[in-house]
């Protein structure tokens, strides 16, 4: 990922040290990363207070939890609450250190340095959110080490520059421990730099609230969707890698609110995507049937 | 076969169809078994095993499902019922069983209650449990409703008919019946609907209705009576007939006793014990064994018998299961970057390729079209390893992996397929071997796939045909595997042992003996440059694996998914080191 160019050519100093005009341009540039409207987030525990305390201490955080349980929504909400820009980067296994910190590119006059998203966040004092950090290769994820201990620096060796992190810079990564991937795990040396908050699917009542609020279905329908999702979660590790997430239940609810029949909506948004196995599919259809009755044929 | 034919008792026809039916039943059940187990697990009852009814075949009456505390037995005639198109009877039966398991009190003493009274009380209890279940899962009402089809016109006379109509009346508020007893039953039942948890109140209803039937002198033959409708179980879960048996050869009681008998593993082992292979396919090789008490090697003490793959039996045990999906997991292993390999002149990359960049600028200055490929990045590591995956095929691998419906052997097979398919494509050489011992003179050693063979349908079928049997003489098998590996040319030679328990064999009583021998085999292999690593599913393995394999050379894994992924991770680690 290459961000829009920051006025930062050649060996020029970091933008925060430049003149007034440049700082205005920077403000303009960073404004796009601010979360303007309050995202809907329903706390399930003390995570908001804990996260704020950790952020106040500058402690980098890991948000752990199964997919679709609200990790990304939570960080958006917190960025809004703390009025900090949020730079999100979805990690993938082809991502290299250069994709995080930046690289030289060529233009007509020679080489030009382009900051990567992590460098930008460190310079301007944003929250850098690395989604699914385990997807990144281990040699990539170690470059965050100097930023996450008390040094708070980011050495750009190719450029011969050491970026000192802005006091407001925070690093948050998300991580799904349920992934049964052969080599994907964080190094211990990476893990031990972070604080962590465990996310899980919210308790039934809260989850019903969330599904009903986000999708626009009644609480009655939402409770059925959540019931189906909870049934599927008990099968986690017994044929399903992960159960039906809150996000999936919301999608199904949204379809139902738009007038799609409940069975079709559940199949489309919940049961069909999570499994390819016929036996499992039928068992999940059975759960749908237990809540919504026989499908009208 | 239709429901009508069953009722009219067409004996000859039914018998003729039975032979074909048995095959078909086995097929249908095996197809539905997993689904139903998932279904039970979803409702929080993961421990219920779904099995076909054992006594199917000779009985003339259609059977009913039977539930016990851990087993759900499905009868054979469900196949025929499903053909009626009324709905999914397997699922209806499972949902009804769930209603009992979640809401009914189990094994109440039957005492000296008359069979008729027990039948009526069971019927009321069926309806009560279903009502409770349907309160939580409203969709189930419709699922069961499909099977309530009894009317005055179609159900005939006798207790079974009137019971079917009462069951329907209790289930379906819209059903009208003019029978006084049925309407009385419905009124009594509906009066108690607000307190469904009050078992005693519903017992009273059962007693009132049972007494009424007695006064009507309703004939009742417990041996001919079957619970109605078809999906409902025979209610042996509800009653305990053990104290006072009014009719000792009643099929319900027999069924009740039958489900108490869990298959005995010792028997199963005894059956499989014996020679597995014809003599002509064997070739033995002698290995020493370490006796820790005399601290010396017993020369030529064990005989490892190589079992060659006879290709004649291949492919007979059904189609090869599709395991392609598991393959993706190891693909990441090819992604270990290696800084010593640089891929130059690329369109995209991590760094500028300086030579190419200079060329590019020179071309531009001299008005020549520049080559845009100016980046470089690191390549992937090339490895050269020989990996021997050694599977424990002993009888204990027949057990389920805790927390799943997969046997240990099945998990081992999956892992083997994953390793063979993914690593065979890379630079590594892989062999799949298995072992099961029957005393020191006969350590069976199976070559499922050798280093120079591809892993294709033939090897796959042979792997899938492997069964659990005999014991685990680990040391001898490891020595033989190391001997196979030493002949290979590779930078790294690794044996990965997949097992579920400690070494044991029929002719050794001292457990420590085989543990110490295995430890000796591991250290001898290390001297020959062969590294041995163990992944075990035995959660109590701490006591011996460390002793055998050394501090960092084992992994204890819980759960099948973790097993497969841990093996992948271990291999990547072993090969990369």
JSON list of C-alpha atoms in Angstrom, two decimals, chain B residues 357-542:
[
{"chain": "B", "resi": 357, "resn": "UNK", "atom": "CA", "xyz": [17.76, 1.66, -11.58]},
{"chain": "B", "resi": 358, "resn": "UNK", "atom": "CA", "xyz": [21.01, 3.13, -12.91]},
{"chain": "B", "resi": 359, "resn": "UNK", "atom": "CA", "xyz": [20.39, 1.49, -16.29]},
{"chain": "B", "resi": 360, "resn": "UNK", "atom": "CA", "xyz": [16.91, 2.90, -16.26]},
{"chain": "B", "resi": 361, "resn": "UNK", "atom": "CA", "xyz": [18.16, 6.44, -15.67]},
{"chain": "B", "resi": 362, "resn": "UNK", "atom": "CA", "xyz": [20.89, 6.06, -18.30]},
{"chain": "B", "resi": 363, "resn": "UNK", "atom": "CA", "xyz": [18.34, 4.88, -20.84]},
{"chain": "B", "resi": 364, "resn": "UNK", "atom": "CA", "xyz": [16.11, 7.79, -20.07]},
{"chain": "B", "resi": 365, "resn": "UNK", "atom": "CA", "xyz": [18.89, 10.33, -20.37]},
{"chain": "B", "resi": 366, "resn": "UNK", "atom": "CA", "xyz": [19.92, 8.82, -23.69]},
{"chain": "B", "resi": 367, "resn": "UNK", "atom": "CA", "xyz": [16.33, 8.88, -24.92]},
{"chain": "B", "resi": 368, "resn": "UNK", "atom": "CA", "xyz": [16.05, 5.12, -25.10]},
{"chain": "B", "resi": 369, "resn": "UNK", "atom": "CA", "xyz": [12.91, 3.42, -23.83]},
{"chain": "B", "resi": 370, "resn": "UNK", "atom": "CA", "xyz": [13.80, 2.48, -20.23]},
{"chain": "B", "resi": 371, "resn": "UNK", "atom": "CA", "xyz": [13.26, -0.94, -18.78]},
{"chain": "B", "resi": 372, "resn": "UNK", "atom": "CA", "xyz": [10.66, -0.49, -16.03]},
{"chain": "B", "resi": 373, "resn": "UNK", "atom": "CA", "xyz": [11.82, -3.54, -14.08]},
{"chain": "B", "resi": 374, "resn": "UNK", "atom": "CA", "xyz": [13.92, -1.84, -11.45]},
{"chain": "B", "resi": 375, "resn": "UNK", "atom": "CA", "xyz": [13.02, -3.64, -8.23]},
{"chain": "B", "resi": 376, "resn": "UNK", "atom": "CA", "xyz": [14.37, -6.62, -6.41]},
{"chain": "B", "resi": 377, "resn": "UNK", "atom": "CA", "xyz": [13.14, -8.79, -3.56]},
{"chain": "B", "resi": 378, "resn": "UNK", "atom": "CA", "xyz": [14.21, -11.81, -1.59]},
{"chain": "B", "resi": 379, "resn": "UNK", "atom": "CA", "xyz": [13.41, -15.24, -2.91]},
{"chain": "B", "resi": 380, "resn": "UNK", "atom": "CA", "xyz": [12.18, -18.23, -1.04]},
{"chain": "B", "resi": 381, "resn": "UNK", "atom": "CA", "xyz": [14.41, -20.75, 0.58]},
{"chain": "B", "resi": 382, "resn": "UNK", "atom": "CA", "xyz": [15.22, -23.94, -1.21]},
{"chain": "B", "resi": 383, "resn": "UNK", "atom": "CA", "xyz": [15.37, -26.80, 1.16]},
{"chain": "B", "resi": 384, "resn": "UNK", "atom": "CA", "xyz": [16.37, -30.37, 0.79]},
{"chain": "B", "resi": 385, "resn": "UNK", "atom": "CA", "xyz": [14.97, -32.61, 3.44]},
{"chain": "B", "resi": 386, "resn": "UNK", "atom": "CA", "xyz": [13.84, -36.19, 3.66]},
{"chain": "B", "resi": 387, "resn": "UNK", "atom": "CA", "xyz": [10.88, -36.61, 5.96]},
{"chain": "B", "resi": 388, "resn": "UNK", "atom": "CA", "xyz": [9.57, -39.93, 7.11]},
{"chain": "B", "resi": 389, "resn": "UNK", "atom": "CA", "xyz": [6.14, -39.74, 8.62]},
{"chain": "B", "resi": 390, "resn": "UNK", "atom": "CA", "xyz": [5.66, -42.72, 10.89]},
{"chain": "B", "resi": 391, "resn": "UNK", "atom": "CA", "xyz": [2.07, -43.51, 11.85]},
{"chain": "B", "resi": 392, "resn": "UNK", "atom": "CA", "xyz": [1.13, -45.46, 14.95]},
{"chain": "B", "resi": 393, "resn": "UNK", "atom": "CA", "xyz": [-1.46, -47.97, 13.72]},
{"chain": "B", "resi": 394, "resn": "UNK", "atom": "CA", "xyz": [-2.01, -49.71, 17.07]},
{"chain": "B", "resi": 395, "resn": "UNK", "atom": "CA", "xyz": [-5.46, -50.61, 18.31]},
{"chain": "B", "resi": 396, "resn": "UNK", "atom": "CA", "xyz": [-5.78, -47.58, 20.56]},
{"chain": "B", "resi": 397, "resn": "UNK", "atom": "CA", "xyz": [-5.82, -45.28, 17.52]},
{"chain": "B", "resi": 398, "resn": "UNK", "atom": "CA", "xyz": [-9.38, -46.44, 17.02]},
{"chain": "B", "resi": 399, "resn": "UNK", "atom": "CA", "xyz": [-10.52, -44.20, 19.87]},
{"chain": "B", "resi": 400, "resn": "UNK", "atom": "CA", "xyz": [-11.96, -40.79, 19.25]},
{"chain": "B", "resi": 401, "resn": "UNK", "atom": "CA", "xyz": [-9.75, -37.78, 19.59]},
{"chain": "B", "resi": 402, "resn": "UNK", "atom": "CA", "xyz": [-11.12, -36.09, 22.73]},
{"chain": "B", "resi": 403, "resn": "UNK", "atom": "CA", "xyz": [-13.72, -33.50, 21.82]},
{"chain": "B", "resi": 404, "resn": "UNK", "atom": "CA", "xyz": [-14.43, -34.67, 18.30]},
{"chain": "B", "resi": 405, "resn": "UNK", "atom": "CA", "xyz": [-16.01, -37.45, 16.29]},
{"chain": "B", "resi": 406, "resn": "UNK", "atom": "CA", "xyz": [-12.79, -38.33, 14.56]},
{"chain": "B", "resi": 407, "resn": "UNK", "atom": "CA", "xyz": [-10.70, -41.34, 15.50]},
{"chain": "B", "resi": 408, "resn": "UNK", "atom": "CA", "xyz": [-7.02, -40.89, 16.17]},
{"chain": "B", "resi": 409, "resn": "UNK", "atom": "CA", "xyz": [-6.25, -42.99, 13.12]},
{"chain": "B", "resi": 410, "resn": "UNK", "atom": "CA", "xyz": [-8.44, -40.76, 11.01]},
{"chain": "B", "resi": 411, "resn": "UNK", "atom": "CA", "xyz": [-6.61, -37.69, 12.30]},
{"chain": "B", "resi": 412, "resn": "UNK", "atom": "CA", "xyz": [-3.28, -39.36, 11.54]},
{"chain": "B", "resi": 413, "resn": "UNK", "atom": "CA", "xyz": [-4.45, -40.15, 8.03]},
{"chain": "B", "resi": 414, "resn": "UNK", "atom": "CA", "xyz": [-5.52, -36.57, 7.44]},
{"chain": "B", "resi": 415, "resn": "UNK", "atom": "CA", "xyz": [-2.21, -35.28, 8.62]},
{"chain": "B", "resi": 416, "resn": "UNK", "atom": "CA", "xyz": [-0.40, -37.81, 6.44]},
{"chain": "B", "resi": 417, "resn": "UNK", "atom": "CA", "xyz": [-2.34, -36.75, 3.37]},
{"chain": "B", "resi": 418, "resn": "UNK", "atom": "CA", "xyz": [-1.64, -33.12, 4.12]},
{"chain": "B", "resi": 419, "resn": "UNK", "atom": "CA", "xyz": [2.06, -33.67, 4.56]},
{"chain": "B", "resi": 420, "resn": "UNK", "atom": "CA", "xyz": [2.39, -35.96, 1.56]},
{"chain": "B", "resi": 421, "resn": "UNK", "atom": "CA", "xyz": [0.47, -33.73, -0.79]},
{"chain": "B", "resi": 422, "resn": "UNK", "atom": "CA", "xyz": [1.98, -30.44, 0.16]},
{"chain": "B", "resi": 423, "resn": "UNK", "atom": "CA", "xyz": [5.59, -31.43, 0.67]},
{"chain": "B", "resi": 424, "resn": "UNK", "atom": "CA", "xyz": [5.75, -33.71, -2.32]},
{"chain": "B", "resi": 425, "resn": "UNK", "atom": "CA", "xyz": [5.31, -30.70, -4.54]},
{"chain": "B", "resi": 426, "resn": "UNK", "atom": "CA", "xyz": [8.23, -28.91, -2.94]},
{"chain": "B", "resi": 427, "resn": "UNK", "atom": "CA", "xyz": [11.84, -29.97, -2.87]},
{"chain": "B", "resi": 428, "resn": "UNK", "atom": "CA", "xyz": [11.39, -32.29, 0.04]},
{"chain": "B", "resi": 429, "resn": "UNK", "atom": "CA", "xyz": [11.13, -35.99, -0.15]},
{"chain": "B", "resi": 430, "resn": "UNK", "atom": "CA", "xyz": [8.45, -37.65, 1.89]},
{"chain": "B", "resi": 431, "resn": "UNK", "atom": "CA", "xyz": [7.71, -41.22, 2.91]},
{"chain": "B", "resi": 432, "resn": "UNK", "atom": "CA", "xyz": [4.67, -42.45, 4.79]},
{"chain": "B", "resi": 433, "resn": "UNK", "atom": "CA", "xyz": [5.17, -45.53, 6.90]},
{"chain": "B", "resi": 434, "resn": "UNK", "atom": "CA", "xyz": [3.10, -47.11, 9.65]},
{"chain": "B", "resi": 435, "resn": "UNK", "atom": "CA", "xyz": [3.65, -49.72, 12.30]},
{"chain": "B", "resi": 436, "resn": "UNK", "atom": "CA", "xyz": [1.79, -52.05, 14.65]},
{"chain": "B", "resi": 437, "resn": "UNK", "atom": "CA", "xyz": [3.52, -54.73, 16.67]},
{"chain": "B", "resi": 438, "resn": "UNK", "atom": "CA", "xyz": [2.49, -58.15, 17.87]},
{"chain": "B", "resi": 439, "resn": "UNK", "atom": "CA", "xyz": [5.30, -59.16, 20.16]},
{"chain": "B", "resi": 440, "resn": "UNK", "atom": "CA", "xyz": [9.00, -58.82, 19.51]},
{"chain": "B", "resi": 441, "resn": "UNK", "atom": "CA", "xyz": [8.97, -61.37, 16.71]},
{"chain": "B", "resi": 442, "resn": "UNK", "atom": "CA", "xyz": [6.49, -59.52, 14.60]},
{"chain": "B", "resi": 443, "resn": "UNK", "atom": "CA", "xyz": [6.66, -55.75, 14.40]},
{"chain": "B", "resi": 444, "resn": "UNK", "atom": "CA", "xyz": [4.54, -55.04, 11.36]},
{"chain": "B", "resi": 445, "resn": "UNK", "atom": "CA", "xyz": [5.87, -52.15, 9.30]},
{"chain": "B", "resi": 446, "resn": "UNK", "atom": "CA", "xyz": [3.78, -50.83, 6.45]},
{"chain": "B", "resi": 447, "resn": "UNK", "atom": "CA", "xyz": [5.22, -48.88, 3.54]},
{"chain": "B", "resi": 448, "resn": "UNK", "atom": "CA", "xyz": [2.32, -46.71, 2.53]},
{"chain": "B", "resi": 449, "resn": "UNK", "atom": "CA", "xyz": [4.42, -44.44, 0.37]},
{"chain": "B", "resi": 450, "resn": "UNK", "atom": "CA", "xyz": [8.15, -44.65, -0.15]},
{"chain": "B", "resi": 451, "resn": "UNK", "atom": "CA", "xyz": [10.50, -41.81, -0.98]},
{"chain": "B", "resi": 452, "resn": "UNK", "atom": "CA", "xyz": [10.66, -42.50, -4.67]},
{"chain": "B", "resi": 453, "resn": "UNK", "atom": "CA", "xyz": [6.96, -42.95, -5.17]},
{"chain": "B", "resi": 454, "resn": "UNK", "atom": "CA", "xyz": [4.46, -40.29, -6.05]},
{"chain": "B", "resi": 455, "resn": "UNK", "atom": "CA", "xyz": [1.48, -39.82, -3.75]},
{"chain": "B", "resi": 456, "resn": "UNK", "atom": "CA", "xyz": [-1.40, -40.68, -6.01]},
{"chain": "B", "resi": 457, "resn": "UNK", "atom": "CA", "xyz": [-4.65, -42.61, -5.92]},
{"chain": "B", "resi": 458, "resn": "UNK", "atom": "CA", "xyz": [-3.01, -45.97, -5.27]},
{"chain": "B", "resi": 459, "resn": "UNK", "atom": "CA", "xyz": [-1.04, -44.77, -2.22]},
{"chain": "B", "resi": 460, "resn": "UNK", "atom": "CA", "xyz": [-4.00, -42.75, -1.03]},
{"chain": "B", "resi": 461, "resn": "UNK", "atom": "CA", "xyz": [-6.31, -45.75, -1.16]},
{"chain": "B", "resi": 462, "resn": "UNK", "atom": "CA", "xyz": [-3.74, -47.85, 0.68]},
{"chain": "B", "resi": 463, "resn": "UNK", "atom": "CA", "xyz": [-3.46, -45.21, 3.36]},
{"chain": "B", "resi": 464, "resn": "UNK", "atom": "CA", "xyz": [-7.22, -45.03, 3.77]},
{"chain": "B", "resi": 465, "resn": "UNK", "atom": "CA", "xyz": [-7.41, -48.83, 3.99]},
{"chain": "B", "resi": 466, "resn": "UNK", "atom": "CA", "xyz": [-5.11, -48.96, 7.02]},
{"chain": "B", "resi": 467, "resn": "UNK", "atom": "CA", "xyz": [-6.91, -50.10, 10.15]},
{"chain": "B", "resi": 468, "resn": "UNK", "atom": "CA", "xyz": [-6.09, -49.91, 13.83]},
{"chain": "B", "resi": 469, "resn": "UNK", "atom": "CA", "xyz": [-4.71, -53.11, 15.31]},
{"chain": "B", "resi": 470, "resn": "UNK", "atom": "CA", "xyz": [-2.25, -54.63, 17.77]},
{"chain": "B", "resi": 471, "resn": "UNK", "atom": "CA", "xyz": [0.32, -52.72, 19.86]},
{"chain": "B", "resi": 472, "resn": "UNK", "atom": "CA", "xyz": [3.02, -50.06, 19.85]},
{"chain": "B", "resi": 473, "resn": "UNK", "atom": "CA", "xyz": [6.61, -51.30, 19.97]},
{"chain": "B", "resi": 474, "resn": "UNK", "atom": "CA", "xyz": [8.06, -47.92, 19.25]},
{"chain": "B", "resi": 475, "resn": "UNK", "atom": "CA", "xyz": [11.80, -48.60, 19.47]},
{"chain": "B", "resi": 476, "resn": "UNK", "atom": "CA", "xyz": [11.90, -51.31, 16.86]},
{"chain": "B", "resi": 477, "resn": "UNK", "atom": "CA", "xyz": [9.81, -49.27, 14.46]},
{"chain": "B", "resi": 478, "resn": "UNK", "atom": "CA", "xyz": [11.99, -46.20, 14.97]},
{"chain": "B", "resi": 479, "resn": "UNK", "atom": "CA", "xyz": [15.16, -48.20, 14.32]},
{"chain": "B", "resi": 480, "resn": "UNK", "atom": "CA", "xyz": [13.72, -49.54, 11.11]},
{"chain": "B", "resi": 481, "resn": "UNK", "atom": "CA", "xyz": [12.53, -46.11, 10.02]},
{"chain": "B", "resi": 482, "resn": "UNK", "atom": "CA", "xyz": [15.96, -44.65, 10.76]},
{"chain": "B", "resi": 483, "resn": "UNK", "atom": "CA", "xyz": [17.54, -47.40, 8.71]},
{"chain": "B", "resi": 484, "resn": "UNK", "atom": "CA", "xyz": [15.27, -46.48, 5.80]},
{"chain": "B", "resi": 485, "resn": "UNK", "atom": "CA", "xyz": [16.20, -42.81, 6.16]},
{"chain": "B", "resi": 486, "resn": "UNK", "atom": "CA", "xyz": [19.93, -43.31, 6.40]},
{"chain": "B", "resi": 487, "resn": "UNK", "atom": "CA", "xyz": [19.92, -44.63, 2.84]},
{"chain": "B", "resi": 488, "resn": "UNK", "atom": "CA", "xyz": [18.49, -41.33, 1.62]},
{"chain": "B", "resi": 489, "resn": "UNK", "atom": "CA", "xyz": [20.57, -38.44, 0.34]},
{"chain": "B", "resi": 490, "resn": "UNK", "atom": "CA", "xyz": [19.34, -35.26, 1.96]},
{"chain": "B", "resi": 491, "resn": "UNK", "atom": "CA", "xyz": [20.60, -32.36, 4.02]},
{"chain": "B", "resi": 492, "resn": "UNK", "atom": "CA", "xyz": [18.12, -33.08, 6.74]},
{"chain": "B", "resi": 493, "resn": "UNK", "atom": "CA", "xyz": [16.64, -36.37, 7.71]},
{"chain": "B", "resi": 494, "resn": "UNK", "atom": "CA", "xyz": [13.62, -36.25, 9.92]},
{"chain": "B", "resi": 495, "resn": "UNK", "atom": "CA", "xyz": [11.28, -38.87, 11.34]},
{"chain": "B", "resi": 496, "resn": "UNK", "atom": "CA", "xyz": [7.99, -37.45, 12.53]},
{"chain": "B", "resi": 497, "resn": "UNK", "atom": "CA", "xyz": [6.16, -39.94, 14.70]},
{"chain": "B", "resi": 498, "resn": "UNK", "atom": "CA", "xyz": [2.40, -39.53, 15.10]},
{"chain": "B", "resi": 499, "resn": "UNK", "atom": "CA", "xyz": [1.02, -41.45, 18.04]},
{"chain": "B", "resi": 500, "resn": "UNK", "atom": "CA", "xyz": [-1.59, -41.46, 20.75]},
{"chain": "B", "resi": 501, "resn": "UNK", "atom": "CA", "xyz": [0.05, -43.26, 23.60]},
{"chain": "B", "resi": 502, "resn": "UNK", "atom": "CA", "xyz": [3.11, -44.71, 25.19]},
{"chain": "B", "resi": 503, "resn": "UNK", "atom": "CA", "xyz": [4.95, -47.74, 23.85]},
{"chain": "B", "resi": 504, "resn": "UNK", "atom": "CA", "xyz": [3.48, -51.08, 24.81]},
{"chain": "B", "resi": 505, "resn": "UNK", "atom": "CA", "xyz": [3.43, -54.62, 23.55]},
{"chain": "B", "resi": 506, "resn": "UNK", "atom": "CA", "xyz": [1.85, -57.91, 24.52]},
{"chain": "B", "resi": 507, "resn": "UNK", "atom": "CA", "xyz": [5.07, -59.58, 25.64]},
{"chain": "B", "resi": 508, "resn": "UNK", "atom": "CA", "xyz": [6.34, -56.74, 27.84]},
{"chain": "B", "resi": 509, "resn": "UNK", "atom": "CA", "xyz": [4.86, -55.98, 31.24]},
{"chain": "B", "resi": 510, "resn": "UNK", "atom": "CA", "xyz": [7.44, -53.42, 32.40]},
{"chain": "B", "resi": 511, "resn": "UNK", "atom": "CA", "xyz": [6.29, -50.14, 30.87]},
{"chain": "B", "resi": 512, "resn": "UNK", "atom": "CA", "xyz": [9.64, -48.49, 31.43]},
{"chain": "B", "resi": 513, "resn": "UNK", "atom": "CA", "xyz": [11.37, -51.15, 29.34]},
{"chain": "B", "resi": 514, "resn": "UNK", "atom": "CA", "xyz": [9.89, -50.04, 26.03]},
{"chain": "B", "resi": 515, "resn": "UNK", "atom": "CA", "xyz": [10.17, -46.37, 26.94]},
{"chain": "B", "resi": 516, "resn": "UNK", "atom": "CA", "xyz": [13.88, -46.79, 27.61]},
{"chain": "B", "resi": 517, "resn": "UNK", "atom": "CA", "xyz": [14.31, -48.81, 24.44]},
{"chain": "B", "resi": 518, "resn": "UNK", "atom": "CA", "xyz": [12.61, -46.09, 22.40]},
{"chain": "B", "resi": 519, "resn": "UNK", "atom": "CA", "xyz": [14.85, -43.50, 24.03]},
{"chain": "B", "resi": 520, "resn": "UNK", "atom": "CA", "xyz": [17.87, -45.56, 23.01]},
{"chain": "B", "resi": 521, "resn": "UNK", "atom": "CA", "xyz": [16.56, -45.85, 19.45]},
{"chain": "B", "resi": 522, "resn": "UNK", "atom": "CA", "xyz": [16.12, -42.07, 19.28]},
{"chain": "B", "resi": 523, "resn": "UNK", "atom": "CA", "xyz": [19.65, -41.34, 20.45]},
{"chain": "B", "resi": 524, "resn": "UNK", "atom": "CA", "xyz": [21.12, -43.95, 18.09]},
{"chain": "B", "resi": 525, "resn": "UNK", "atom": "CA", "xyz": [19.23, -42.35, 15.20]},
{"chain": "B", "resi": 526, "resn": "UNK", "atom": "CA", "xyz": [20.61, -38.95, 16.20]},
{"chain": "B", "resi": 527, "resn": "UNK", "atom": "CA", "xyz": [24.13, -40.33, 15.86]},
{"chain": "B", "resi": 528, "resn": "UNK", "atom": "CA", "xyz": [23.28, -41.32, 12.30]},
{"chain": "B", "resi": 529, "resn": "UNK", "atom": "CA", "xyz": [22.04, -37.83, 11.56]},
{"chain": "B", "resi": 530, "resn": "UNK", "atom": "CA", "xyz": [18.36, -38.65, 11.77]},
{"chain": "B", "resi": 531, "resn": "UNK", "atom": "CA", "xyz": [16.25, -36.37, 13.90]},
{"chain": "B", "resi": 532, "resn": "UNK", "atom": "CA", "xyz": [13.12, -37.81, 15.48]},
{"chain": "B", "resi": 533, "resn": "UNK", "atom": "CA", "xyz": [10.21, -35.70, 16.52]},
{"chain": "B", "resi": 534, "resn": "UNK", "atom": "CA", "xyz": [6.96, -36.87, 18.07]},
{"chain": "B", "resi": 535, "resn": "UNK", "atom": "CA", "xyz": [3.50, -35.38, 17.94]},
{"chain": "B", "resi": 536, "resn": "UNK", "atom": "CA", "xyz": [1.19, -37.16, 20.34]},
{"chain": "B", "resi": 537, "resn": "UNK", "atom": "CA", "xyz": [-2.49, -36.93, 21.12]},
{"chain": "B", "resi": 538, "resn": "UNK", "atom": "CA", "xyz": [-2.04, -38.43, 24.56]},
{"chain": "B", "resi": 539, "resn": "UNK", "atom": "CA", "xyz": [-2.62, -35.61, 26.99]},
{"chain": "B", "resi": 540, "resn": "UNK", "atom": "CA", "xyz": [-0.98, -37.62, 29.74]},
{"chain": "B", "resi": 541, "resn": "UNK", "atom": "CA", "xyz": [2.16, -38.08, 27.71]},
{"chain": "B", "resi": 542, "resn": "UNK", "atom": "CA", "xyz": [4.37, -35.77, 29.80]}
]
